[in-house]
PDB file of C-alpha atoms in Angstrom:
ATOM      1  CA  ALA A  18    -120.877 112.299 -23.173  1.00  0.00           C
ATOM      2  CA  LEU A  19    -124.178 111.353 -22.120  1.00  0.00           C
ATOM      3  CA  PRO A  20    -124.309 109.454 -18.930  1.00  0.00           C
ATOM      4  CA  GLY A  21    -123.683 105.756 -18.491  1.00  0.00           C
ATOM      5  CA  LYS A  22    -121.600 106.603 -22.098  1.00  0.00           C
ATOM      6  CA  PRO A  23    -117.954 106.417 -23.265  1.00  0.00           C
ATOM      7  CA  ASN A  24    -116.136 110.417 -22.005  1.00  0.00           C
ATOM      8  CA  PRO A  25    -114.199 110.851 -25.180  1.00  0.00           C
ATOM      9  CA  CYS A  26    -112.547 114.275 -23.245  1.00  0.00           C
ATOM     10  CA  ASN A  27    -110.720 111.136 -21.250  1.00  0.00           C
ATOM     11  CA  PRO A  28    -110.225 107.743 -23.866  1.00  0.00           C
ATOM     12  CA  SER A  29    -107.504 106.375 -21.389  1.00  0.00           C
ATOM     13  CA  GLN A  30    -110.288 105.375 -18.787  1.00  0.00           C
ATOM     14  CA  VAL A  31    -112.163 103.525 -22.285  1.00  0.00           C
ATOM     15  CA  THR A  32    -112.064  99.671 -23.128  1.00  0.00           C
ATOM     16  CA  THR A  33    -113.173  98.063 -25.617  1.00  0.00           C
ATOM     17  CA  ALA A  34    -116.366  96.408 -23.307  1.00  0.00           C
ATOM     18  CA  ASP A  35    -117.556 100.241 -22.512  1.00  0.00           C
ATOM     19  CA  LEU A  36    -117.468 100.043 -26.722  1.00  0.00           C
ATOM     20  CA  ARG A  37    -119.309  96.930 -27.979  1.00  0.00           C
ATOM     21  CA  GLU A  38    -122.474  98.658 -25.168  1.00  0.00           C
ATOM     22  CA  LEU A  39    -122.378 101.074 -28.288  1.00  0.00           C
ATOM     23  CA  ASN A  40    -123.882 100.446 -32.128  1.00  0.00           C
ATOM     24  CA  ILE A  41    -121.622 100.680 -34.396  1.00  0.00           C
ATOM     25  CA  GLU A  42    -122.197 104.601 -35.667  1.00  0.00           C
ATOM     26  CA  GLU A  43    -122.302 105.790 -31.862  1.00  0.00           C
ATOM     27  CA  ALA A  44    -118.376 103.900 -31.181  1.00  0.00           C
ATOM     28  CA  GLU A  45    -117.362 105.569 -34.850  1.00  0.00           C
ATOM     29  CA  GLU A  46    -118.799 108.637 -33.506  1.00  0.00           C
ATOM     30  CA  PHE A  47    -117.325 107.916 -29.191  1.00  0.00           C
ATOM     31  CA  LYS A  48    -114.069 107.112 -31.603  1.00  0.00           C
ATOM     32  CA  ARG A  49    -114.243 111.105 -33.786  1.00  0.00           C
ATOM     33  CA  MET A  50    -114.519 112.950 -30.613  1.00  0.00           C
ATOM     34  CA  ALA A  51    -112.220 110.885 -29.186  1.00  0.00           C
ATOM     35  CA  TRP A  52    -108.911 111.881 -31.769  1.00  0.00           C
ATOM     36  CA  ASN A  53    -110.020 115.771 -31.986  1.00  0.00           C
ATOM     37  CA  ASN A  54    -110.256 116.008 -28.174  1.00  0.00           C
ATOM     38  CA  TRP A  55    -106.975 114.408 -27.882  1.00  0.00           C
ATOM     39  CA  LEU A  56    -105.827 117.350 -31.303  1.00  0.00           C
ATOM     40  CA  MET A  57    -107.143 119.648 -29.395  1.00  0.00           C
ATOM     41  CA  ARG A  58    -105.153 119.248 -26.079  1.00  0.00           C
ATOM     42  CA  LEU A  59    -102.538 118.463 -27.991  1.00  0.00           C
ATOM     43  CA  GLU A  60    -102.020 121.571 -28.983  1.00  0.00           C
ATOM     44  CA  SER A  61    -102.063 122.925 -25.722  1.00  0.00           C
ATOM     45  CA  GLU A  62     -99.134 120.413 -24.663  1.00  0.00           C
ATOM     46  CA  TRP A  63     -97.391 122.194 -27.055  1.00  0.00           C
ATOM     47  CA  LYS A  64     -97.359 125.764 -25.695  1.00  0.00           C
ATOM     48  CA  HIS A  65     -95.701 124.271 -22.668  1.00  0.00           C
ATOM     49  CA  PHE A  66     -93.304 121.972 -24.674  1.00  0.00           C
ATOM     50  CA  ASN A  67     -91.948 125.208 -26.211  1.00  0.00           C
ATOM     51  CA  GLU A  68     -91.637 128.008 -23.840  1.00  0.00           C
ATOM     52  CA  THR A  69     -89.665 124.503 -21.808  1.00  0.00           C
ATOM     53  CA  LEU A  70     -88.045 124.423 -25.266  1.00  0.00           C
ATOM     54  CA  GLU A  71     -86.747 127.816 -25.725  1.00  0.00           C
ATOM     55  CA  LYS A  72     -85.658 128.408 -21.246  1.00  0.00           C
ATOM     56  CA  ASP A  73     -83.767 124.710 -22.636  1.00  0.00           C
ATOM     57  CA  LYS A  74     -81.466 126.577 -25.864  1.00  0.00           C
ATOM     58  CA  VAL A  75     -81.085 130.003 -23.620  1.00  0.00           C
ATOM     59  CA  GLN A  76     -79.458 128.464 -21.203  1.00  0.00           C
ATOM     60  CA  TRP A  77     -77.678 126.602 -23.557  1.00  0.00           C
ATOM     61  CA  LEU A  78     -76.560 129.951 -25.137  1.00  0.00           C
ATOM     62  CA  GLU A  79     -75.506 130.852 -21.291  1.00  0.00           C
ATOM     63  CA  GLU A  80     -73.447 127.404 -21.248  1.00  0.00           C
ATOM     64  CA  ARG A  81     -72.059 129.102 -25.347  1.00  0.00           C
ATOM     65  CA  GLU A  82     -69.892 131.380 -23.289  1.00  0.00           C
ATOM     66  CA  GLN A  83     -68.316 129.158 -20.891  1.00  0.00           C
ATOM     67  CA  VAL A  84     -67.509 127.198 -23.777  1.00  0.00           C
ATOM     68  CA  TRP A  85     -66.242 130.592 -25.974  1.00  0.00           C
ATOM     69  CA  ASN A  86     -63.683 131.062 -23.615  1.00  0.00           C
ATOM     70  CA  ASP A  87     -62.089 127.980 -23.272  1.00  0.00           C
ATOM     71  CA  TRP A  88     -61.862 128.091 -26.791  1.00  0.00           C
ATOM     72  CA  LEU A  89     -60.267 131.148 -27.304  1.00  0.00           C
ATOM     73  CA  ASN A  90     -57.716 129.853 -24.610  1.00  0.00           C
ATOM     74  CA  ASN A  91     -56.964 127.051 -26.809  1.00  0.00           C
ATOM     75  CA  MET A  92     -56.510 128.600 -30.412  1.00  0.00           C
ATOM     76  CA  GLN A  93     -54.743 130.931 -28.232  1.00  0.00           C
ATOM     77  CA  ASN A  94     -52.293 128.682 -26.551  1.00  0.00           C
ATOM     78  CA  ASN A  95     -52.335 126.855 -30.226  1.00  0.00           C
ATOM     79  CA  TRP A  96     -50.623 129.733 -31.720  1.00  0.00           C
ATOM     80  CA  ASN A  97     -48.311 130.559 -29.043  1.00  0.00           C
ATOM     81  CA  ASN A  98     -47.212 126.842 -29.138  1.00  0.00           C
ATOM     82  CA  TYR A  99     -46.439 124.871 -32.104  1.00  0.00           C
ATOM     83  CA  ASN A 100     -49.088 122.931 -32.052  1.00  0.00           C
ATOM     84  CA  GLU A 101     -48.655 119.634 -34.089  1.00  0.00           C
ATOM     85  CA  GLU A 102     -52.116 118.016 -34.164  1.00  0.00           C
ATOM     86  CA  MET A 103     -53.079 122.019 -35.679  1.00  0.00           C
ATOM     87  CA  HIS A 104     -50.387 121.602 -38.939  1.00  0.00           C
ATOM     88  CA  LYS A 105     -51.177 118.680 -40.064  1.00  0.00           C
ATOM     89  CA  GLU A 106     -55.010 118.949 -39.891  1.00  0.00           C
ATOM     90  CA  TYR A 107     -54.544 122.028 -41.990  1.00  0.00           C
ATOM     91  CA  LYS A 108     -51.783 121.127 -43.515  1.00  0.00           C
ATOM     92  CA  THR A 109     -50.142 124.158 -43.409  1.00  0.00           C
ATOM     93  CA  GLU A 110     -45.977 122.597 -43.992  1.00  0.00           C
ATOM     94  CA  VAL A 111     -45.429 125.965 -42.906  1.00  0.00           C
ATOM     95  CA  LEU A 112     -41.646 124.139 -40.966  1.00  0.00           C
ATOM     96  CA  GLU A 113     -40.720 122.354 -44.339  1.00  0.00           C
ATOM     97  CA  LYS A 114     -40.841 125.258 -46.394  1.00  0.00           C
ATOM     98  CA  SER A 115     -39.728 128.536 -44.102  1.00  0.00           C
ATOM     99  CA  GLU A 116     -36.132 126.639 -43.238  1.00  0.00           C
ATOM    100  CA  HIS A 117     -34.199 130.190 -44.813  1.00  0.00           C
ATOM    101  CA  TRP A 118     -36.957 132.099 -44.348  1.00  0.00           C
ATOM    102  CA  SER A 119     -36.686 136.138 -43.614  1.00  0.00           C
ATOM    103  CA  GLU A 120     -38.018 137.754 -40.626  1.00  0.00           C
ATOM    104  CA  SER A 121     -40.929 138.906 -43.226  1.00  0.00           C
ATOM    105  CA  GLN A 122     -41.163 135.953 -45.318  1.00  0.00           C
ATOM    106  CA  TRP A 123     -43.075 134.820 -41.372  1.00  0.00           C
ATOM    107  CA  ILE A 124     -44.777 137.756 -41.347  1.00  0.00           C
ATOM    108  CA  LYS A 125     -46.660 138.005 -44.566  1.00  0.00           C
ATOM    109  CA  TRP A 126     -46.961 134.038 -44.098  1.00  0.00           C
ATOM    110  CA  MET A 127     -48.812 134.807 -40.548  1.00  0.00           C
ATOM    111  CA  GLN A 128     -50.322 137.484 -41.738  1.00  0.00           C
ATOM    112  CA  THR A 129     -52.226 135.396 -44.617  1.00  0.00           C
ATOM    113  CA  GLU A 130     -51.660 132.340 -45.132  1.00  0.00           C
ATOM    114  CA  GLY A 131     -51.807 132.070 -40.789  1.00  0.00           C
ATOM    115  CA  ARG A 132     -54.470 134.363 -40.580  1.00  0.00           C
ATOM    116  CA  GLN A 133     -57.095 131.622 -43.257  1.00  0.00           C
ATOM    117  CA  ILE A 134     -56.436 128.842 -40.876  1.00  0.00           C
ATOM    118  CA  MET A 135     -58.020 131.229 -38.272  1.00  0.00           C
ATOM    119  CA  GLU A 136     -60.916 132.129 -40.032  1.00  0.00           C
ATOM    120  CA  LEU A 137     -61.486 128.375 -40.622  1.00  0.00           C
ATOM    121  CA  GLN A 138     -60.788 126.971 -37.073  1.00  0.00           C
ATOM    122  CA  TRP A 139     -63.276 130.176 -36.314  1.00  0.00           C
ATOM    123  CA  GLU A 140     -65.943 128.105 -38.847  1.00  0.00           C
ATOM    124  CA  LYS A 141     -65.456 124.993 -37.557  1.00  0.00           C
ATOM    125  CA  TRP A 142     -66.429 126.309 -33.963  1.00  0.00           C
ATOM    126  CA  VAL A 143     -69.915 127.882 -35.444  1.00  0.00           C
ATOM    127  CA  HIS A 144     -70.375 125.317 -37.073  1.00  0.00           C
ATOM    128  CA  ASP A 145     -69.866 121.712 -34.339  1.00  0.00           C
ATOM    129  CA  ASN A 146     -71.520 124.853 -32.268  1.00  0.00           C
ATOM    130  CA  ASP A 147     -74.805 125.102 -34.851  1.00  0.00           C
ATOM    131  CA  TYR A 148     -74.242 121.501 -34.838  1.00  0.00           C
ATOM    132  CA  SER A 149     -74.982 121.428 -31.200  1.00  0.00           C
ATOM    133  CA  LEU A 150     -78.156 123.423 -31.183  1.00  0.00           C
ATOM    134  CA  ASN A 151     -79.845 121.734 -33.169  1.00  0.00           C
ATOM    135  CA  GLN A 152     -79.281 118.289 -31.430  1.00  0.00           C
ATOM    136  CA  LEU A 153     -80.220 120.275 -29.110  1.00  0.00           C
ATOM    137  CA  ILE A 154     -84.032 120.873 -30.000  1.00  0.00           C
ATOM    138  CA  LEU A 155     -84.469 118.293 -32.560  1.00  0.00           C
ATOM    139  CA  ASN A 156     -83.445 114.982 -29.562  1.00  0.00           C
ATOM    140  CA  LYS A 157     -86.248 116.974 -27.956  1.00  0.00           C
ATOM    141  CA  TRP A 158     -88.666 117.405 -30.008  1.00  0.00           C
ATOM    142  CA  VAL A 159     -88.577 113.472 -31.184  1.00  0.00           C
ATOM    143  CA  GLN A 160     -89.239 112.261 -28.620  1.00  0.00           C
ATOM    144  CA  TRP A 161     -91.432 114.787 -27.216  1.00  0.00           C
ATOM    145  CA  LYS A 162     -93.542 114.320 -30.617  1.00  0.00           C
ATOM    146  CA  ASN A 163     -92.633 110.376 -29.910  1.00  0.00           C
ATOM    147  CA  ASN A 164     -94.413 110.420 -26.846  1.00  0.00           C
ATOM    148  CA  LYS A 165     -97.871 112.379 -27.533  1.00  0.00           C
ATOM    149  CA  ILE A 166     -97.759 109.894 -30.740  1.00  0.00           C
ATOM    150  CA  LYS A 167     -97.125 106.662 -28.851  1.00  0.00           C
ATOM    151  CA  SER A 168     -99.756 107.839 -25.861  1.00  0.00           C
ATOM    152  CA  TRP A 169    -103.080 107.383 -28.106  1.00  0.00           C
ATOM    153  CA  LEU A 170    -102.240 104.002 -29.820  1.00  0.00           C
ATOM    154  CA  ALA A 171    -101.506 102.858 -25.951  1.00  0.00           C
ATOM    155  CA  ASN A 172    -105.337 103.565 -25.796  1.00  0.00           C
ATOM    156  CA  GLU A 173    -106.786 100.537 -24.226  1.00  0.00           C
ATOM    157  CA  TRP A 174    -109.356 100.243 -26.948  1.00  0.00           C
ATOM    158  CA  LYS A 175    -107.619 102.073 -29.988  1.00  0.00           C
ATOM    159  CA  ALA A 176    -103.874  99.447 -29.312  1.00  0.00           C
ATOM    160  CA  GLU A 177    -106.289  96.571 -29.117  1.00  0.00           C
ATOM    161  CA  GLU A 178    -109.382  97.578 -32.172  1.00  0.00           C
ATOM    162  CA  ASP A 179    -105.731  98.184 -34.242  1.00  0.00           C
ATOM    163  CA  TYR A 180    -103.841  95.061 -33.160  1.00  0.00           C
ATOM    164  CA  TYR A 181    -107.685  92.580 -34.127  1.00  0.00           C
ATOM    165  CA  TRP A 182    -107.774  95.061 -37.673  1.00  0.00           C
ATOM    166  CA  ALA A 183    -103.991  94.592 -38.636  1.00  0.00           C
ATOM    167  CA  ASN A 184    -103.887  90.673 -37.133  1.00  0.00           C
ATOM    168  CA  TRP A 185    -107.898  90.203 -39.876  1.00  0.00           C
ATOM    169  CA  GLU A 186    -105.916  91.835 -43.058  1.00  0.00           C
ATOM    170  CA  TYR A 187    -102.521  89.240 -42.598  1.00  0.00           C
ATOM    171  CA  SER A 188    -104.418  85.914 -41.980  1.00  0.00           C
ATOM    172  CA  THR A 189    -108.674  86.445 -43.542  1.00  0.00           C
ATOM    173  CA  THR A 190    -108.629  85.792 -47.529  1.00  0.00           C
ATOM    174  CA  ALA A 191    -111.550  86.092 -49.156  1.00  0.00           C
ATOM    175  CA  LYS A 192    -112.138  89.500 -47.496  1.00  0.00           C
ATOM    176  CA  TRP A 193    -115.024  90.352 -49.654  1.00  0.00           C
ATOM    177  CA  LEU A 194    -116.782  86.644 -48.656  1.00  0.00           C
ATOM    178  CA  HIS A 195    -116.782  88.676 -44.996  1.00  0.00           C
ATOM    179  CA  PHE A 196    -119.558  92.027 -45.948  1.00  0.00           C
ATOM    180  CA  ALA A 197    -120.255  92.587 -42.077  1.00  0.00           C
ATOM    181  CA  GLU A 198    -116.957  92.827 -40.902  1.00  0.00           C
ATOM    182  CA  ARG A 199    -115.594  94.274 -44.218  1.00  0.00           C
ATOM    183  CA  LYS A 200    -117.375  97.395 -43.471  1.00  0.00           C
ATOM    184  CA  LEU A 201    -115.632  97.097 -40.786  1.00  0.00           C
ATOM    185  CA  TRP A 202    -112.151  96.895 -40.822  1.00  0.00           C
ATOM    186  CA  LEU A 203    -113.220 100.176 -44.274  1.00  0.00           C
ATOM    187  CA  LYS A 204    -114.226 102.465 -41.326  1.00  0.00           C
ATOM    188  CA  TRP A 205    -110.641 101.088 -39.427  1.00  0.00           C
ATOM    189  CA  LYS A 206    -109.194 101.105 -42.737  1.00  0.00           C
ATOM    190  CA  GLU A 207    -110.326 104.830 -43.101  1.00  0.00           C
ATOM    191  CA  ARG A 208    -110.344 106.589 -39.970  1.00  0.00           C
ATOM    192  CA  ILE A 209    -106.281 105.242 -38.665  1.00  0.00           C
ATOM    193  CA  SER A 210    -105.497 107.046 -42.640  1.00  0.00           C
ATOM    194  CA  ARG A 211    -107.231 110.079 -42.031  1.00  0.00           C
ATOM    195  CA  GLU A 212    -105.732 109.839 -38.207  1.00  0.00           C
ATOM    196  CA  ALA A 213    -102.781 109.633 -39.567  1.00  0.00           C
ATOM    197  CA  GLU A 214    -102.933 112.575 -41.988  1.00  0.00           C
ATOM    198  CA  GLN A 215    -104.100 115.128 -39.936  1.00  0.00           C
ATOM    199  CA  TRP A 216    -100.913 114.040 -37.517  1.00  0.00           C
ATOM    200  CA  MET A 217     -98.512 114.154 -40.241  1.00  0.00           C
ATOM    201  CA  ASN A 218     -99.645 117.416 -41.188  1.00  0.00           C
ATOM    202  CA  TRP A 219     -99.680 119.066 -37.656  1.00  0.00           C
ATOM    203  CA  VAL A 220     -96.186 117.784 -37.124  1.00  0.00           C
ATOM    204  CA  GLN A 221     -94.833 118.908 -40.381  1.00  0.00           C
ATOM    205  CA  MET A 222     -96.217 122.393 -40.057  1.00  0.00           C
ATOM    206  CA  LYS A 223     -94.665 122.499 -36.300  1.00  0.00           C
ATOM    207  CA  GLU A 224     -91.935 122.232 -37.798  1.00  0.00           C
ATOM    208  CA  SER A 225     -91.257 124.586 -39.818  1.00  0.00           C
ATOM    209  CA  VAL A 226     -92.738 127.859 -38.483  1.00  0.00           C
ATOM    210  CA  TYR A 227     -91.104 126.186 -35.432  1.00  0.00           C
ATOM    211  CA  ILE A 228     -88.071 123.319 -34.942  1.00  0.00           C
ATOM    212  CA  SER A 229     -86.390 123.780 -38.188  1.00  0.00           C
ATOM    213  CA  GLU A 230     -86.786 128.053 -38.090  1.00  0.00           C
ATOM    214  CA  GLU A 231     -83.358 129.166 -36.676  1.00  0.00           C
ATOM    215  CA  TRP A 232     -82.850 130.550 -33.215  1.00  0.00           C
ATOM    216  CA  ASN A 233     -82.827 134.480 -33.988  1.00  0.00           C
ATOM    217  CA  LYS A 234     -80.705 134.713 -30.611  1.00  0.00           C
ATOM    218  CA  TRP A 235     -78.200 132.641 -31.583  1.00  0.00           C
ATOM    219  CA  PRO A 236     -76.851 134.108 -35.275  1.00  0.00           C
ATOM    220  CA  LYS A 237     -76.614 137.619 -33.042  1.00  0.00           C
ATOM    221  CA  TRP A 238     -74.762 135.850 -30.672  1.00  0.00           C
ATOM    222  CA  LYS A 239     -72.773 135.266 -33.207  1.00  0.00           C
ATOM    223  CA  ASN A 240     -72.975 138.478 -34.948  1.00  0.00           C
ATOM    224  CA  TYR A 241     -71.179 139.676 -31.952  1.00  0.00           C
ATOM    225  CA  LYS A 242     -68.524 136.949 -31.055  1.00  0.00           C
ATOM    226  CA  LYS A 243     -67.275 137.230 -34.617  1.00  0.00           C
ATOM    227  CA  ILE A 244     -66.646 140.784 -33.765  1.00  0.00           C
ATOM    228  CA  LEU A 245     -63.944 139.809 -30.776  1.00  0.00           C
ATOM    229  CA  PHE A 246     -62.355 137.153 -32.571  1.00  0.00           C
ATOM    230  CA  ASN A 247     -61.306 139.634 -35.080  1.00  0.00           C
ATOM    231  CA  LYS A 248     -60.435 141.590 -32.659  1.00  0.00           C
ATOM    232  CA  TRP A 249     -57.909 139.134 -30.952  1.00  0.00           C
ATOM    233  CA  ALA A 250     -56.777 137.376 -34.629  1.00  0.00           C
ATOM    234  CA  SER A 251     -55.556 140.756 -35.753  1.00  0.00           C
ATOM    235  CA  ASN A 252     -54.165 141.241 -31.887  1.00  0.00           C
ATOM    236  CA  GLN A 253     -52.936 138.022 -32.023  1.00  0.00           C
ATOM    237  CA  ILE A 254     -50.971 138.239 -34.846  1.00  0.00           C
ATOM    238  CA  TYR A 255     -49.265 141.310 -34.266  1.00  0.00           C
ATOM    239  CA  LYS A 256     -47.962 140.100 -30.324  1.00  0.00           C
ATOM    240  CA  TRP A 257     -47.109 136.795 -32.993  1.00  0.00           C
ATOM    241  CA  THR A 258     -45.171 139.317 -35.350  1.00  0.00           C
ATOM    242  CA  MET A 259     -43.452 141.325 -33.155  1.00  0.00           C
ATOM    243  CA  LYS A 260     -42.863 138.790 -30.454  1.00  0.00           C
ATOM    244  CA  LYS A 261     -41.036 136.260 -32.643  1.00  0.00           C
ATOM    245  CA  GLN A 262     -43.514 134.077 -32.328  1.00  0.00           C
ATOM    246  CA  TRP A 263     -42.431 131.973 -35.231  1.00  0.00           C
ATOM    247  CA  LYS A 264     -39.107 131.764 -33.386  1.00  0.00           C
ATOM    248  CA  THR A 265     -40.499 129.280 -30.531  1.00  0.00           C
ATOM    249  CA  TRP A 266     -42.785 126.902 -32.908  1.00  0.00           C
ATOM    250  CA  LEU A 267     -39.433 125.793 -34.520  1.00  0.00           C
ATOM    251  CA  LYS A 268     -37.078 125.551 -30.835  1.00  0.00           C
ATOM    252  CA  ASP A 269     -40.965 123.521 -29.921  1.00  0.00           C
ATOM    253  CA  CYS A 270     -40.246 121.697 -33.334  1.00  0.00           C
ATOM    254  CA  LYS A 271     -37.009 120.516 -32.996  1.00  0.00           C
ATOM    255  CA  ASN A 272     -37.624 119.796 -28.937  1.00  0.00           C
ATOM    256  CA  ASN A 273     -40.165 117.502 -30.463  1.00  0.00           C
ATOM    257  CA  THR A 274     -38.121 115.400 -32.765  1.00  0.00           C
ATOM    258  CA  SER A 275     -35.847 115.599 -30.947  1.00  0.00           C
ATOM    259  CA  GLN A 276     -37.956 113.637 -27.761  1.00  0.00           C
ATOM    260  CA  ASN A 277     -39.394 111.357 -30.484  1.00  0.00           C
ATOM    261  CA  GLU A 278     -35.616 110.388 -31.747  1.00  0.00           C
ATOM    262  CA  GLU A 279     -34.757 109.256 -28.059  1.00  0.00           C
ATOM    263  CA  LYS A 280     -38.464 107.354 -28.023  1.00  0.00           C
ATOM    264  CA  ILE A 281     -37.259 105.003 -30.915  1.00  0.00           C
ATOM    265  CA  THR A 282     -33.796 104.975 -29.548  1.00  0.00           C
ATOM    266  CA  ILE A 283     -34.397 104.046 -26.554  1.00  0.00           C
TER     267      ILE A 283
END
């Protein structure tokens, strides 16, 4: 910037009064350069944001270990004991069907339908955690990009200019009669349209390359846990059949029914 001229590298320090000291072309040049400088700064600020987001994702993944362990413990409890909610959710109707079942029928049910339900429970757990990760990324990204564009729009001269022309558009009739003002209004209109397009292009490029693409550490983690889950499920089914765990289910169910009947009687 020339001595005494507003500095486009520091637009937040520039006032509307400063811009009035310039002629129309100088003012337009300042605004163009201020926007271009802001976009360049945005790129370096984005790199910092992306590094921070990567750290947040790594922390989120580390936390999945405890979430995974808790989920697996919960699964074990649900399968070792009769869990009414689980059977309702997956519509097993196993107790209704099994009244006259032999041992082999129970074993067959566990190895087929039981195993399928375990797979569905795994898929639901993965889906819930996919959603959790996506929300983490999306929330941080939306907040960051909104704060950035707001900081640009909040420059004093920018906010006052936008307010003035938006008001002029709304209140001025017969705009073609106000030739000098109309010319300035068209310059403003063209400039904000160009800036909006450049901003949207920048946002879309970042979203397609960084935000929307799958984070490679997460699929690797899921694939490894799927192997562990398959081993756990096979082991759980084996132990469940060896211990004849269906007898515990029937006993639990009978106790639950008795307790419910007692509550009704009371």
